[in-house]
PDB file of C-alpha atoms in Angstrom:
ATOM      1  CA  MET A   1       8.071 -41.031  62.507  1.00 32.00           C
ATOM      2  CA  THR A   2       7.664 -38.563  59.677  1.00 36.00           C
ATOM      3  CA  GLY A   3       5.172 -35.776  59.282  1.00 36.00           C
ATOM      4  CA  ASP A   4       5.561 -35.248  55.550  1.00 35.00           C
ATOM      5  CA  GLY A   5       3.296 -37.948  54.216  1.00 39.00           C
ATOM      6  CA  ALA A   6       5.459 -38.103  51.092  1.00 35.00           C
ATOM      7  CA  VAL A   7       6.248 -40.966  48.764  1.00 32.00           C
ATOM      8  CA  GLN A   8       9.434 -41.813  46.970  1.00 31.00           C
ATOM      9  CA  ALA A   9      10.513 -39.537  44.146  1.00 31.00           C
ATOM     10  CA  GLY A  10       9.613 -40.790  40.743  1.00 32.00           C
ATOM     11  CA  SER A  11       6.135 -41.988  41.642  1.00 36.00           C
ATOM     12  CA  ALA A  12       3.127 -40.669  39.748  1.00 39.00           C
ATOM     13  CA  GLY A  13      -0.579 -41.146  39.454  1.00 41.00           C
ATOM     14  CA  PRO A  14      -3.215 -41.347  42.179  1.00 41.00           C
ATOM     15  CA  SER A  15      -0.707 -42.236  44.932  1.00 50.00           C
ATOM     16  CA  ALA A  16       1.809 -39.519  44.026  1.00 62.00           C
ATOM     17  CA  LEU A  17       0.174 -36.827  46.106  1.00 85.00           C
ATOM     18  CA  ASP A  18       2.128 -35.451  49.072  1.00 92.00           C
ATOM     19  CA  LEU A  19      -0.689 -35.548  51.599  1.00 95.00           C
ATOM     20  CA  ALA A  20       0.779 -33.162  54.152  1.00 94.00           C
ATOM     21  CA  THR A  21       1.416 -30.485  51.528  1.00 95.00           C
ATOM     22  CA  ALA A  22      -2.008 -31.041  49.947  1.00 96.00           C
ATOM     23  CA  MET A  23      -3.787 -30.644  53.290  1.00 96.00           C
ATOM     24  CA  ARG A  24      -1.872 -27.460  54.029  1.00 94.00           C
ATOM     25  CA  LEU A  25      -2.958 -26.002  50.697  1.00 95.00           C
ATOM     26  CA  LEU A  26      -6.561 -27.227  50.709  1.00 96.00           C
ATOM     27  CA  PRO A  27      -8.088 -24.617  53.105  1.00 95.00           C
ATOM     28  CA  HIS A  28      -6.569 -21.795  51.054  1.00 94.00           C
ATOM     29  CA  TRP A  29      -7.797 -23.161  47.755  1.00 95.00           C
ATOM     30  CA  ALA A  30     -11.226 -23.516  49.400  1.00 96.00           C
ATOM     31  CA  ARG A  31     -10.941 -19.886  50.642  1.00 93.00           C
ATOM     32  CA  ARG A  32     -11.065 -21.063  54.235  1.00 93.00           C
ATOM     33  CA  GLY A  33      -7.907 -19.582  55.650  1.00 88.00           C
ATOM     34  CA  ASP A  34      -9.502 -19.893  59.094  1.00 90.00           C
ATOM     35  CA  LEU A  35      -8.959 -23.645  58.905  1.00 93.00           C
ATOM     36  CA  ARG A  36      -5.806 -25.747  59.218  1.00 92.00           C
ATOM     37  CA  GLY A  37      -5.143 -29.099  57.567  1.00 94.00           C
ATOM     38  CA  GLU A  38      -2.504 -31.421  58.977  1.00 93.00           C
ATOM     39  CA  VAL A  39      -1.196 -34.902  58.258  1.00 94.00           C
ATOM     40  CA  VAL A  40       1.037 -37.112  60.370  1.00 90.00           C
ATOM     41  CA  VAL A  41       2.269 -40.475  59.103  1.00 89.00           C
ATOM     42  CA  GLY A  42       4.238 -42.900  61.269  1.00 83.00           C
ATOM     43  CA  ASN A  43       4.197 -46.142  63.136  1.00 81.00           C
ATOM     44  CA  ALA A  44       0.888 -46.858  64.849  1.00 69.00           C
ATOM     45  CA  SER A  45       2.574 -46.885  68.251  1.00 67.00           C
ATOM     46  CA  ASP A  46       3.928 -43.370  67.676  1.00 61.00           C
ATOM     47  CA  LEU A  47       0.571 -41.741  66.954  1.00 59.00           C
ATOM     48  CA  PRO A  48      -1.916 -40.583  69.588  1.00 57.00           C
ATOM     49  CA  ALA A  49      -4.685 -43.022  70.414  1.00 58.00           C
ATOM     50  CA  ASP A  50      -7.891 -41.385  69.207  1.00 54.00           C
ATOM     51  CA  GLY A  51     -10.155 -44.248  70.098  1.00 54.00           C
ATOM     52  CA  ALA A  52     -12.584 -46.197  67.947  1.00 59.00           C
ATOM     53  CA  GLY A  53     -14.331 -44.364  65.174  1.00 73.00           C
ATOM     54  CA  GLU A  54     -16.813 -44.650  62.361  1.00 85.00           C
ATOM     55  CA  ALA A  55     -15.530 -46.623  59.360  1.00 86.00           C
ATOM     56  CA  VAL A  56     -14.817 -44.689  56.162  1.00 89.00           C
ATOM     57  CA  THR A  57     -15.032 -47.027  53.193  1.00 86.00           C
ATOM     58  CA  GLY A  58     -14.175 -45.107  50.048  1.00 91.00           C
ATOM     59  CA  ALA A  59     -12.490 -42.098  48.479  1.00 93.00           C
ATOM     60  CA  GLY A  60     -15.894 -40.521  47.883  1.00 94.00           C
ATOM     61  CA  ASP A  61     -16.608 -40.651  51.619  1.00 94.00           C
ATOM     62  CA  VAL A  62     -13.349 -38.796  52.394  1.00 95.00           C
ATOM     63  CA  GLU A  63     -14.104 -36.225  49.704  1.00 95.00           C
ATOM     64  CA  GLU A  64     -17.624 -35.678  51.014  1.00 95.00           C
ATOM     65  CA  LEU A  65     -16.460 -35.238  54.620  1.00 94.00           C
ATOM     66  CA  LEU A  66     -13.826 -32.679  53.684  1.00 96.00           C
ATOM     67  CA  THR A  67     -16.136 -30.827  51.262  1.00 96.00           C
ATOM     68  CA  ARG A  68     -18.910 -30.556  53.820  1.00 94.00           C
ATOM     69  CA  PHE A  69     -16.557 -29.239  56.515  1.00 94.00           C
ATOM     70  CA  LEU A  70     -15.104 -26.688  54.061  1.00 95.00           C
ATOM     71  CA  GLY A  71     -18.614 -25.334  53.523  1.00 93.00           C
ATOM     72  CA  GLY A  72     -19.579 -27.101  50.288  1.00 89.00           C
ATOM     73  CA  ASP A  73     -19.839 -25.539  46.823  1.00 91.00           C
ATOM     74  CA  LEU A  74     -16.092 -25.758  46.188  1.00 96.00           C
ATOM     75  CA  ASP A  75     -14.716 -24.429  42.927  1.00 96.00           C
ATOM     76  CA  GLU A  76     -13.071 -26.692  40.369  1.00 96.00           C
ATOM     77  CA  ALA A  77      -9.571 -26.339  41.795  1.00 96.00           C
ATOM     78  CA  ALA A  78     -10.529 -27.058  45.408  1.00 97.00           C
ATOM     79  CA  SER A  79     -12.777 -29.938  44.307  1.00 96.00           C
ATOM     80  CA  ALA A  80      -9.935 -31.486  42.316  1.00 96.00           C
ATOM     81  CA  LEU A  81      -7.568 -31.258  45.280  1.00 97.00           C
ATOM     82  CA  THR A  82     -10.172 -32.684  47.663  1.00 97.00           C
ATOM     83  CA  ALA A  83     -10.850 -35.601  45.329  1.00 95.00           C
ATOM     84  CA  ALA A  84      -7.113 -36.300  44.998  1.00 95.00           C
ATOM     85  CA  ILE A  85      -6.706 -36.328  48.770  1.00 96.00           C
ATOM     86  CA  GLY A  86      -9.591 -38.777  49.079  1.00 95.00           C
ATOM     87  CA  ARG A  87      -8.150 -41.163  46.493  1.00 93.00           C
ATOM     88  CA  THR A  88      -4.665 -41.003  47.994  1.00 93.00           C
ATOM     89  CA  VAL A  89      -5.806 -41.567  51.589  1.00 94.00           C
ATOM     90  CA  VAL A  90      -7.863 -44.643  50.701  1.00 93.00           C
ATOM     91  CA  ASP A  91      -5.174 -45.986  48.372  1.00 90.00           C
ATOM     92  CA  ARG A  92      -2.435 -45.848  51.005  1.00 90.00           C
ATOM     93  CA  PHE A  93      -4.451 -46.408  54.181  1.00 91.00           C
ATOM     94  CA  PRO A  94      -7.387 -48.692  53.360  1.00 87.00           C
ATOM     95  CA  ARG A  95      -8.258 -49.323  57.033  1.00 86.00           C
ATOM     96  CA  LEU A  96      -9.740 -45.884  57.634  1.00 89.00           C
ATOM     97  CA  SER A  97     -12.087 -44.429  60.211  1.00 89.00           C
ATOM     98  CA  ARG A  98     -13.352 -41.051  61.347  1.00 90.00           C
ATOM     99  CA  VAL A  99     -12.863 -40.098  64.974  1.00 83.00           C
ATOM    100  CA  GLY A 100     -15.405 -37.751  66.496  1.00 71.00           C
ATOM    101  CA  THR A 101     -14.249 -34.293  67.583  1.00 72.00           C
ATOM    102  CA  ASP A 102     -16.152 -31.210  68.679  1.00 72.00           C
ATOM    103  CA  ASP A 103     -14.794 -28.760  66.118  1.00 83.00           C
ATOM    104  CA  GLY A 104     -13.098 -30.600  63.272  1.00 89.00           C
ATOM    105  CA  ILE A 105     -12.498 -33.767  61.271  1.00 91.00           C
ATOM    106  CA  VAL A 106      -9.958 -36.410  62.240  1.00 92.00           C
ATOM    107  CA  LEU A 107      -9.346 -39.454  60.064  1.00 93.00           C
ATOM    108  CA  VAL A 108      -7.100 -42.282  61.257  1.00 91.00           C
ATOM    109  CA  GLY A 109      -5.969 -45.146  59.090  1.00 88.00           C
ATOM    110  CA  GLY A 110      -3.593 -48.025  58.754  1.00 86.00           C
ATOM    111  CA  SER A 111      -1.713 -49.643  55.874  1.00 85.00           C
ATOM    112  CA  ALA A 112      -0.726 -53.240  55.156  1.00 82.00           C
ATOM    113  CA  SER A 113       2.893 -52.341  55.944  1.00 84.00           C
ATOM    114  CA  GLY A 114       1.989 -51.223  59.474  1.00 83.00           C
ATOM    115  CA  ARG A 115       2.146 -47.483  58.828  1.00 86.00           C
ATOM    116  CA  ALA A 116      -0.522 -45.266  60.362  1.00 89.00           C
ATOM    117  CA  LEU A 117      -2.166 -41.987  59.336  1.00 91.00           C
ATOM    118  CA  ARG A 118      -3.714 -39.145  61.269  1.00 91.00           C
ATOM    119  CA  LEU A 119      -5.319 -36.496  59.038  1.00 95.00           C
ATOM    120  CA  SER A 120      -7.122 -33.522  60.525  1.00 94.00           C
ATOM    121  CA  LEU A 121      -8.991 -30.427  59.363  1.00 95.00           C
ATOM    122  CA  ALA A 122      -9.912 -27.994  62.124  1.00 93.00           C
ATOM    123  CA  PRO A 123     -10.090 -24.284  62.990  1.00 92.00           C
ATOM    124  CA  ARG A 124      -6.676 -22.641  62.907  1.00 86.00           C
ATOM    125  CA  PRO A 125      -5.285 -21.879  66.367  1.00 80.00           C
ATOM    126  CA  ALA A 126      -5.163 -18.222  67.328  1.00 74.00           C
ATOM    127  CA  GLU A 127      -1.441 -18.608  68.080  1.00 69.00           C
ATOM    128  CA  PRO A 128       0.504 -20.736  65.574  1.00 61.00           C
ATOM    129  CA  GLY A 129       2.261 -23.724  67.110  1.00 64.00           C
ATOM    130  CA  ASP A 130       5.600 -25.233  66.176  1.00 64.00           C
ATOM    131  CA  GLY A 131       4.467 -26.316  62.681  1.00 62.00           C
ATOM    132  CA  PRO A 132       4.212 -24.165  59.537  1.00 60.00           C
ATOM    133  CA  ASP A 133       1.852 -21.224  59.943  1.00 64.00           C
ATOM    134  CA  PRO A 134      -1.095 -21.748  57.542  1.00 58.00           C
ATOM    135  CA  ALA A 135      -1.358 -17.984  57.175  1.00 61.00           C
ATOM    136  CA  ASP A 136       1.906 -18.156  55.226  1.00 75.00           C
ATOM    137  CA  LEU A 137       0.007 -19.765  52.332  1.00 84.00           C
ATOM    138  CA  GLY A 138      -1.935 -16.658  51.377  1.00 79.00           C
ATOM    139  CA  PRO A 139      -1.776 -15.118  47.867  1.00 76.00           C
ATOM    140  CA  GLY A 140       1.775 -14.170  46.908  1.00 83.00           C
ATOM    141  CA  SER A 141       3.525 -16.105  49.689  1.00 87.00           C
ATOM    142  CA  GLY A 142       6.751 -18.016  49.279  1.00 89.00           C
ATOM    143  CA  GLU A 143       5.339 -20.912  51.279  1.00 91.00           C
ATOM    144  CA  ARG A 144       2.475 -21.247  48.841  1.00 93.00           C
ATOM    145  CA  LEU A 145       4.911 -21.323  45.929  1.00 93.00           C
ATOM    146  CA  ALA A 146       6.851 -24.087  47.671  1.00 92.00           C
ATOM    147  CA  CYS A 147       3.692 -26.128  48.247  1.00 94.00           C
ATOM    148  CA  VAL A 148       2.471 -25.782  44.675  1.00 95.00           C
ATOM    149  CA  ASN A 149       5.906 -26.606  43.295  1.00 92.00           C
ATOM    150  CA  ARG A 150       6.132 -29.720  45.417  1.00 93.00           C
ATOM    151  CA  LEU A 151       2.716 -31.005  44.422  1.00 94.00           C
ATOM    152  CA  LEU A 152       3.262 -30.273  40.725  1.00 92.00           C
ATOM    153  CA  GLY A 153       6.574 -32.109  40.809  1.00 89.00           C
ATOM    154  CA  GLU A 154       4.883 -35.205  42.195  1.00 88.00           C
ATOM    155  CA  PHE A 155       2.979 -35.602  38.939  1.00 88.00           C
ATOM    156  CA  VAL A 156       5.175 -34.095  36.197  1.00 85.00           C
ATOM    157  CA  SER A 157       8.436 -35.741  35.118  1.00 75.00           C
ATOM    158  CA  VAL A 158      10.830 -33.976  32.766  1.00 63.00           C
ATOM    159  CA  GLY A 159      13.361 -36.780  32.452  1.00 61.00           C
ATOM    160  CA  GLU A 160      14.598 -39.909  34.119  1.00 61.00           C
ATOM    161  CA  ASN A 161      14.201 -39.407  37.887  1.00 63.00           C
ATOM    162  CA  ALA A 162      13.761 -35.667  37.349  1.00 68.00           C
ATOM    163  CA  ARG A 163      10.668 -33.720  38.375  1.00 77.00           C
ATOM    164  CA  ILE A 164       9.583 -30.372  37.006  1.00 82.00           C
ATOM    165  CA  GLU A 165      10.479 -27.400  39.191  1.00 82.00           C
ATOM    166  CA  ALA A 166       9.861 -23.695  38.853  1.00 86.00           C
ATOM    167  CA  ALA A 167      12.663 -22.029  40.778  1.00 88.00           C
ATOM    168  CA  VAL A 168      11.530 -18.508  41.612  1.00 92.00           C
ATOM    169  CA  THR A 169      13.938 -15.736  42.673  1.00 91.00           C
ATOM    170  CA  PHE A 170      12.654 -12.349  43.823  1.00 93.00           C
ATOM    171  CA  ALA A 171      14.790  -9.221  43.989  1.00 94.00           C
ATOM    172  CA  GLU A 172      14.115  -5.503  44.413  1.00 94.00           C
ATOM    173  CA  HIS A 173      14.906  -3.631  41.216  1.00 94.00           C
ATOM    174  CA  GLY A 174      14.750  -0.024  42.432  1.00 93.00           C
ATOM    175  CA  LEU A 175      13.113   1.208  39.198  1.00 92.00           C
ATOM    176  CA  ASP A 176      10.216   3.614  38.989  1.00 91.00           C
ATOM    177  CA  LEU A 177       8.555   1.963  36.025  1.00 89.00           C
ATOM    178  CA  ALA A 178       5.323   3.920  36.449  1.00 86.00           C
ATOM    179  CA  GLU A 179       7.180   7.218  35.818  1.00 87.00           C
ATOM    180  CA  ALA A 180       9.745   5.949  33.297  1.00 89.00           C
ATOM    181  CA  ALA A 181       9.454   7.491  29.826  1.00 90.00           C
ATOM    182  CA  ASP A 182      10.397   4.110  28.314  1.00 92.00           C
ATOM    183  CA  PRO A 183       9.937   1.240  30.801  1.00 91.00           C
ATOM    184  CA  GLY A 184      11.391  -1.255  28.306  1.00 90.00           C
ATOM    185  CA  THR A 185      14.669   0.638  28.044  1.00 91.00           C
ATOM    186  CA  ALA A 186      14.875   0.983  31.830  1.00 93.00           C
ATOM    187  CA  VAL A 187      14.334  -2.744  32.221  1.00 92.00           C
ATOM    188  CA  ASP A 188      16.989  -3.591  29.590  1.00 90.00           C
ATOM    189  CA  GLU A 189      19.580  -1.372  31.246  1.00 91.00           C
ATOM    190  CA  TRP A 190      18.865  -2.849  34.664  1.00 92.00           C
ATOM    191  CA  TRP A 191      19.058  -6.387  33.248  1.00 89.00           C
ATOM    192  CA  ARG A 192      22.452  -5.829  31.604  1.00 87.00           C
ATOM    193  CA  GLU A 193      23.861  -4.963  35.014  1.00 88.00           C
ATOM    194  CA  ASN A 194      22.068  -7.561  37.144  1.00 88.00           C
ATOM    195  CA  GLY A 195      20.838 -10.407  34.964  1.00 82.00           C
ATOM    196  CA  ALA A 196      23.842 -12.676  35.428  1.00 77.00           C
ATOM    197  CA  ASP A 197      23.316 -12.561  39.207  1.00 83.00           C
ATOM    198  CA  LEU A 198      19.751 -13.833  38.917  1.00 85.00           C
ATOM    199  CA  VAL A 199      19.967 -16.532  36.211  1.00 79.00           C
ATOM    200  CA  ASP A 200      22.541 -19.186  37.106  1.00 69.00           C
ATOM    201  CA  ASP A 201      22.107 -21.229  33.932  1.00 59.00           C
ATOM    202  CA  ASP A 202      24.578 -20.891  31.072  1.00 57.00           C
ATOM    203  CA  GLU A 203      22.249 -22.750  28.682  1.00 51.00           C
ATOM    204  CA  ILE A 204      19.592 -20.065  29.097  1.00 55.00           C
ATOM    205  CA  TYR A 205      21.488 -16.868  29.912  1.00 54.00           C
ATOM    206  CA  ASP A 206      24.158 -15.607  27.519  1.00 55.00           C
ATOM    207  CA  GLU A 207      25.972 -12.446  28.622  1.00 55.00           C
ATOM    208  CA  ASP A 208      26.663 -11.661  24.961  1.00 53.00           C
ATOM    209  CA  GLU A 209      22.928 -11.489  24.331  1.00 55.00           C
ATOM    210  CA  ASP A 210      21.879  -9.154  27.098  1.00 55.00           C
ATOM    211  CA  ASP A 211      18.548  -7.833  25.864  1.00 67.00           C
ATOM    212  CA  LEU A 212      15.406  -9.572  27.053  1.00 81.00           C
ATOM    213  CA  ASP A 213      12.600 -10.603  24.747  1.00 87.00           C
ATOM    214  CA  ALA A 214       9.461  -8.713  25.765  1.00 92.00           C
ATOM    215  CA  LEU A 215       6.366 -10.919  25.684  1.00 94.00           C
ATOM    216  CA  SER A 216       3.045  -9.430  24.682  1.00 93.00           C
ATOM    217  CA  PRO A 217      -0.019 -10.480  26.690  1.00 93.00           C
ATOM    218  CA  ALA A 218      -0.942 -12.847  23.825  1.00 93.00           C
ATOM    219  CA  GLU A 219       2.551 -14.386  23.806  1.00 92.00           C
ATOM    220  CA  PHE A 220       2.530 -14.839  27.559  1.00 92.00           C
ATOM    221  CA  THR A 221      -0.880 -16.515  27.372  1.00 92.00           C
ATOM    222  CA  THR A 222       0.506 -18.816  24.658  1.00 90.00           C
ATOM    223  CA  PHE A 223       3.435 -19.734  26.930  1.00 90.00           C
ATOM    224  CA  LEU A 224       1.083 -20.500  29.806  1.00 91.00           C
ATOM    225  CA  ASN A 225      -0.985 -22.715  27.507  1.00 90.00           C
ATOM    226  CA  VAL A 226       2.130 -24.591  26.351  1.00 88.00           C
ATOM    227  CA  PHE A 227       3.302 -24.905  29.971  1.00 89.00           C
ATOM    228  CA  GLU A 228      -0.025 -26.456  30.950  1.00 91.00           C
ATOM    229  CA  ALA A 229      -0.187 -28.731  27.919  1.00 88.00           C
ATOM    230  CA  GLY A 230       3.318 -29.970  28.650  1.00 86.00           C
ATOM    231  CA  ASN A 231       2.517 -30.660  32.292  1.00 88.00           C
ATOM    232  CA  LEU A 232      -0.651 -32.572  31.377  1.00 88.00           C
ATOM    233  CA  TYR A 233       1.099 -34.655  28.730  1.00 84.00           C
ATOM    234  CA  ARG A 234       3.980 -35.589  31.049  1.00 84.00           C
ATOM    235  CA  ALA A 235       1.624 -36.388  33.905  1.00 85.00           C
ATOM    236  CA  ALA A 236      -0.493 -38.553  31.606  1.00 83.00           C
ATOM    237  CA  GLU A 237       2.621 -40.407  30.499  1.00 81.00           C
ATOM    238  CA  GLY A 238       3.421 -41.111  34.162  1.00 79.00           C
ATOM    239  CA  ALA A 239      -0.098 -42.403  34.746  1.00 78.00           C
ATOM    240  CA  SER A 240       0.216 -44.591  31.633  1.00 78.00           C
ATOM    241  CA  LEU A 241       3.502 -46.082  32.806  1.00 77.00           C
ATOM    242  CA  LEU A 242       1.832 -47.040  36.107  1.00 74.00           C
ATOM    243  CA  GLY A 243      -1.106 -48.608  34.277  1.00 71.00           C
ATOM    244  CA  ALA A 244      -3.597 -45.986  35.511  1.00 73.00           C
ATOM    245  CA  ILE A 245      -4.605 -45.285  31.893  1.00 76.00           C
ATOM    246  CA  SER A 246      -4.068 -47.132  28.597  1.00 74.00           C
ATOM    247  CA  ALA A 247      -2.087 -45.976  25.598  1.00 71.00           C
ATOM    248  CA  ASP A 248      -5.379 -45.270  23.803  1.00 73.00           C
ATOM    249  CA  GLU A 249      -6.557 -43.112  26.678  1.00 72.00           C
ATOM    250  CA  MET A 250      -3.413 -40.966  26.267  1.00 71.00           C
ATOM    251  CA  GLU A 251      -5.013 -39.614  23.089  1.00 70.00           C
ATOM    252  CA  SER A 252      -8.566 -39.481  24.410  1.00 68.00           C
ATOM    253  CA  ALA A 253     -10.637 -36.501  25.468  1.00 60.00           C
ATOM    254  CA  ARG A 254      -9.868 -34.930  28.833  1.00 64.00           C
ATOM    255  CA  PRO A 255      -9.714 -35.790  31.604  1.00 64.00           C
ATOM    256  CA  ARG A 256      -7.379 -38.589  30.614  1.00 73.00           C
ATOM    257  CA  PHE A 257      -6.323 -39.535  34.148  1.00 79.00           C
ATOM    258  CA  PRO A 258      -7.805 -38.908  37.616  1.00 81.00           C
ATOM    259  CA  ASP A 259      -5.680 -35.916  38.621  1.00 89.00           C
ATOM    260  CA  GLU A 260      -5.588 -34.044  35.303  1.00 90.00           C
ATOM    261  CA  LEU A 261      -7.653 -31.110  36.603  1.00 93.00           C
ATOM    262  CA  LEU A 262      -5.431 -30.886  39.686  1.00 95.00           C
ATOM    263  CA  VAL A 263      -2.261 -30.717  37.581  1.00 94.00           C
ATOM    264  CA  ALA A 264      -3.761 -27.924  35.463  1.00 95.00           C
ATOM    265  CA  HIS A 265      -4.793 -25.868  38.483  1.00 96.00           C
ATOM    266  CA  LEU A 266      -1.432 -26.327  40.219  1.00 96.00           C
ATOM    267  CA  GLY A 267       0.316 -24.754  37.239  1.00 95.00           C
ATOM    268  CA  ARG A 268      -2.180 -21.888  37.142  1.00 95.00           C
ATOM    269  CA  ASP A 269      -1.819 -21.256  40.882  1.00 96.00           C
ATOM    270  CA  LEU A 270       1.950 -21.139  40.520  1.00 95.00           C
ATOM    271  CA  PHE A 271       1.801 -18.105  38.262  1.00 95.00           C
ATOM    272  CA  ALA A 272      -1.185 -16.538  40.051  1.00 94.00           C
ATOM    273  CA  THR A 273       0.860 -16.599  43.270  1.00 94.00           C
ATOM    274  CA  ILE A 274       3.840 -14.934  41.572  1.00 94.00           C
ATOM    275  CA  PHE A 275       1.613 -12.260  40.013  1.00 93.00           C
ATOM    276  CA  ALA A 276      -0.147 -11.610  43.334  1.00 91.00           C
ATOM    277  CA  ARG A 277       3.181 -10.790  44.992  1.00 92.00           C
ATOM    278  CA  LEU A 278       4.493  -8.632  42.135  1.00 93.00           C
ATOM    279  CA  ALA A 279       1.288  -6.700  41.455  1.00 86.00           C
ATOM    280  CA  ASP A 280       0.456  -5.990  45.101  1.00 77.00           C
ATOM    281  CA  GLY A 281      -2.609  -4.033  44.031  1.00 69.00           C
ATOM    282  CA  GLY A 282      -0.801  -2.254  41.203  1.00 74.00           C
ATOM    283  CA  PRO A 283      -0.671  -2.838  37.427  1.00 80.00           C
ATOM    284  CA  ALA A 284       0.177  -6.237  35.934  1.00 86.00           C
ATOM    285  CA  PRO A 285       3.903  -6.989  35.743  1.00 92.00           C
ATOM    286  CA  LEU A 286       5.947  -6.556  32.568  1.00 94.00           C
ATOM    287  CA  VAL A 287       6.809  -9.994  31.179  1.00 95.00           C
ATOM    288  CA  TYR A 288      10.039 -11.003  29.425  1.00 93.00           C
ATOM    289  CA  GLY A 289      11.404 -14.345  28.355  1.00 88.00           C
ATOM    290  CA  LEU A 290      14.613 -16.275  27.748  1.00 84.00           C
ATOM    291  CA  ASP A 291      14.408 -19.489  25.717  1.00 77.00           C
ATOM    292  CA  VAL A 292      10.627 -19.827  26.058  1.00 79.00           C
ATOM    293  CA  ASN A 293       8.118 -21.293  23.607  1.00 75.00           C
ATOM    294  CA  VAL A 294       5.617 -18.730  22.367  1.00 77.00           C
ATOM    295  CA  ASP A 295       4.720 -20.309  19.002  1.00 75.00           C
ATOM    296  CA  GLY A 296       1.955 -22.410  20.519  1.00 66.00           C
ATOM    297  CA  HIS A 297       3.333 -25.787  19.386  1.00 63.00           C
ATOM    298  CA  PHE A 298       4.012 -28.168  22.251  1.00 58.00           C
ATOM    299  CA  ASN A 299       7.195 -30.236  22.188  1.00 55.00           C
ATOM    300  CA  TRP A 300       9.079 -32.035  24.924  1.00 51.00           C
ATOM    301  CA  GLY A 301      10.860 -28.820  25.910  1.00 52.00           C
ATOM    302  CA  GLY A 302       7.686 -26.729  25.661  1.00 55.00           C
ATOM    303  CA  GLY A 303       6.780 -24.982  28.869  1.00 63.00           C
ATOM    304  CA  THR A 304      10.349 -24.777  30.146  1.00 72.00           C
ATOM    305  CA  GLY A 305      12.737 -21.872  29.997  1.00 81.00           C
ATOM    306  CA  CYS A 306      13.041 -18.636  31.934  1.00 87.00           C
ATOM    307  CA  LEU A 307      10.504 -15.868  32.522  1.00 91.00           C
ATOM    308  CA  ILE A 308      11.423 -12.497  33.972  1.00 93.00           C
ATOM    309  CA  LEU A 309       8.555 -10.478  35.419  1.00 95.00           C
ATOM    310  CA  PHE A 310       8.963  -6.877  36.552  1.00 95.00           C
ATOM    311  CA  GLY A 311       6.465  -5.656  39.120  1.00 94.00           C
ATOM    312  CA  GLY A 312       6.207  -2.284  40.827  1.00 91.00           C
ATOM    313  CA  THR A 313       9.099  -2.883  43.243  1.00 92.00           C
ATOM    314  CA  GLU A 314      10.366  -6.414  42.596  1.00 94.00           C
ATOM    315  CA  VAL A 315      11.472  -8.586  39.716  1.00 95.00           C
ATOM    316  CA  ALA A 316      10.769 -12.331  39.677  1.00 95.00           C
ATOM    317  CA  VAL A 317      12.989 -14.719  37.721  1.00 93.00           C
ATOM    318  CA  VAL A 318      11.087 -17.967  37.079  1.00 92.00           C
ATOM    319  CA  LEU A 319      13.371 -20.736  35.848  1.00 89.00           C
ATOM    320  CA  ILE A 320      11.348 -23.772  34.789  1.00 87.00           C
ATOM    321  CA  GLU A 321      13.290 -26.962  34.145  1.00 79.00           C
TER     322      GLU A 321
END
């Protein structure tokens, strides 16, 4: 039995979602950190017998049940994730029912291949059990970065059998940037001594070109826009290859495929999580780049490269490839 609810690498479209990761993230996107979402997938004989339940017939029913339990009035990001969970559950486990519980939601389902699902959303235990602690998915947490990365990679391909990944490395820099007469010079000097230890990619980091390229707020915004446009284009291509959308729909107005909003918000949450850790209540981090696109024109390599962000006490190296 497996508890990851994952599908094979290289899949895309409505069934690409890693259910276990999505359910872990959902309460936090819905600002309900007091709740815990869990998914177990295995053979029917391995799962607990929950008894007969009320039939759930469509993705909209799953979405409505989760939305109501989360308190309703979800924002766009949480709504997109809830809708994706609903579509994925019904797509993979069409024989679905809700089992009554006193304080939560439990959905059980079966697939044509004999696999079984148990999905639950309930109040978080006071004492975390053996599984991942949902509290670890708060703003700025490494666990949240891992979840967002995994979900984004399910949709966005950057080559044959290769999924996009933002590898994030944090390190203490020991600089007092708030008191430095010239923060840019202090950052450059620190980078000359330490950069090679943080960027293990010869195609991006060249020791003969030590100085970083400082990105203005406008340039950083441009990079984020290119990053999002690239993710959406690649995800749409994956949906087109699976027949979820036609070639004409690739050029149509958004949303072009069911999970387009989700892909956009996953990319945004990735950087929001990094910024939340670096800022920690202080000023916005200083942003630098290596081999990043800031001209605003998307191409196949647009949205990849390396960002270096200096916060009050830590530096984050974000290698996107």
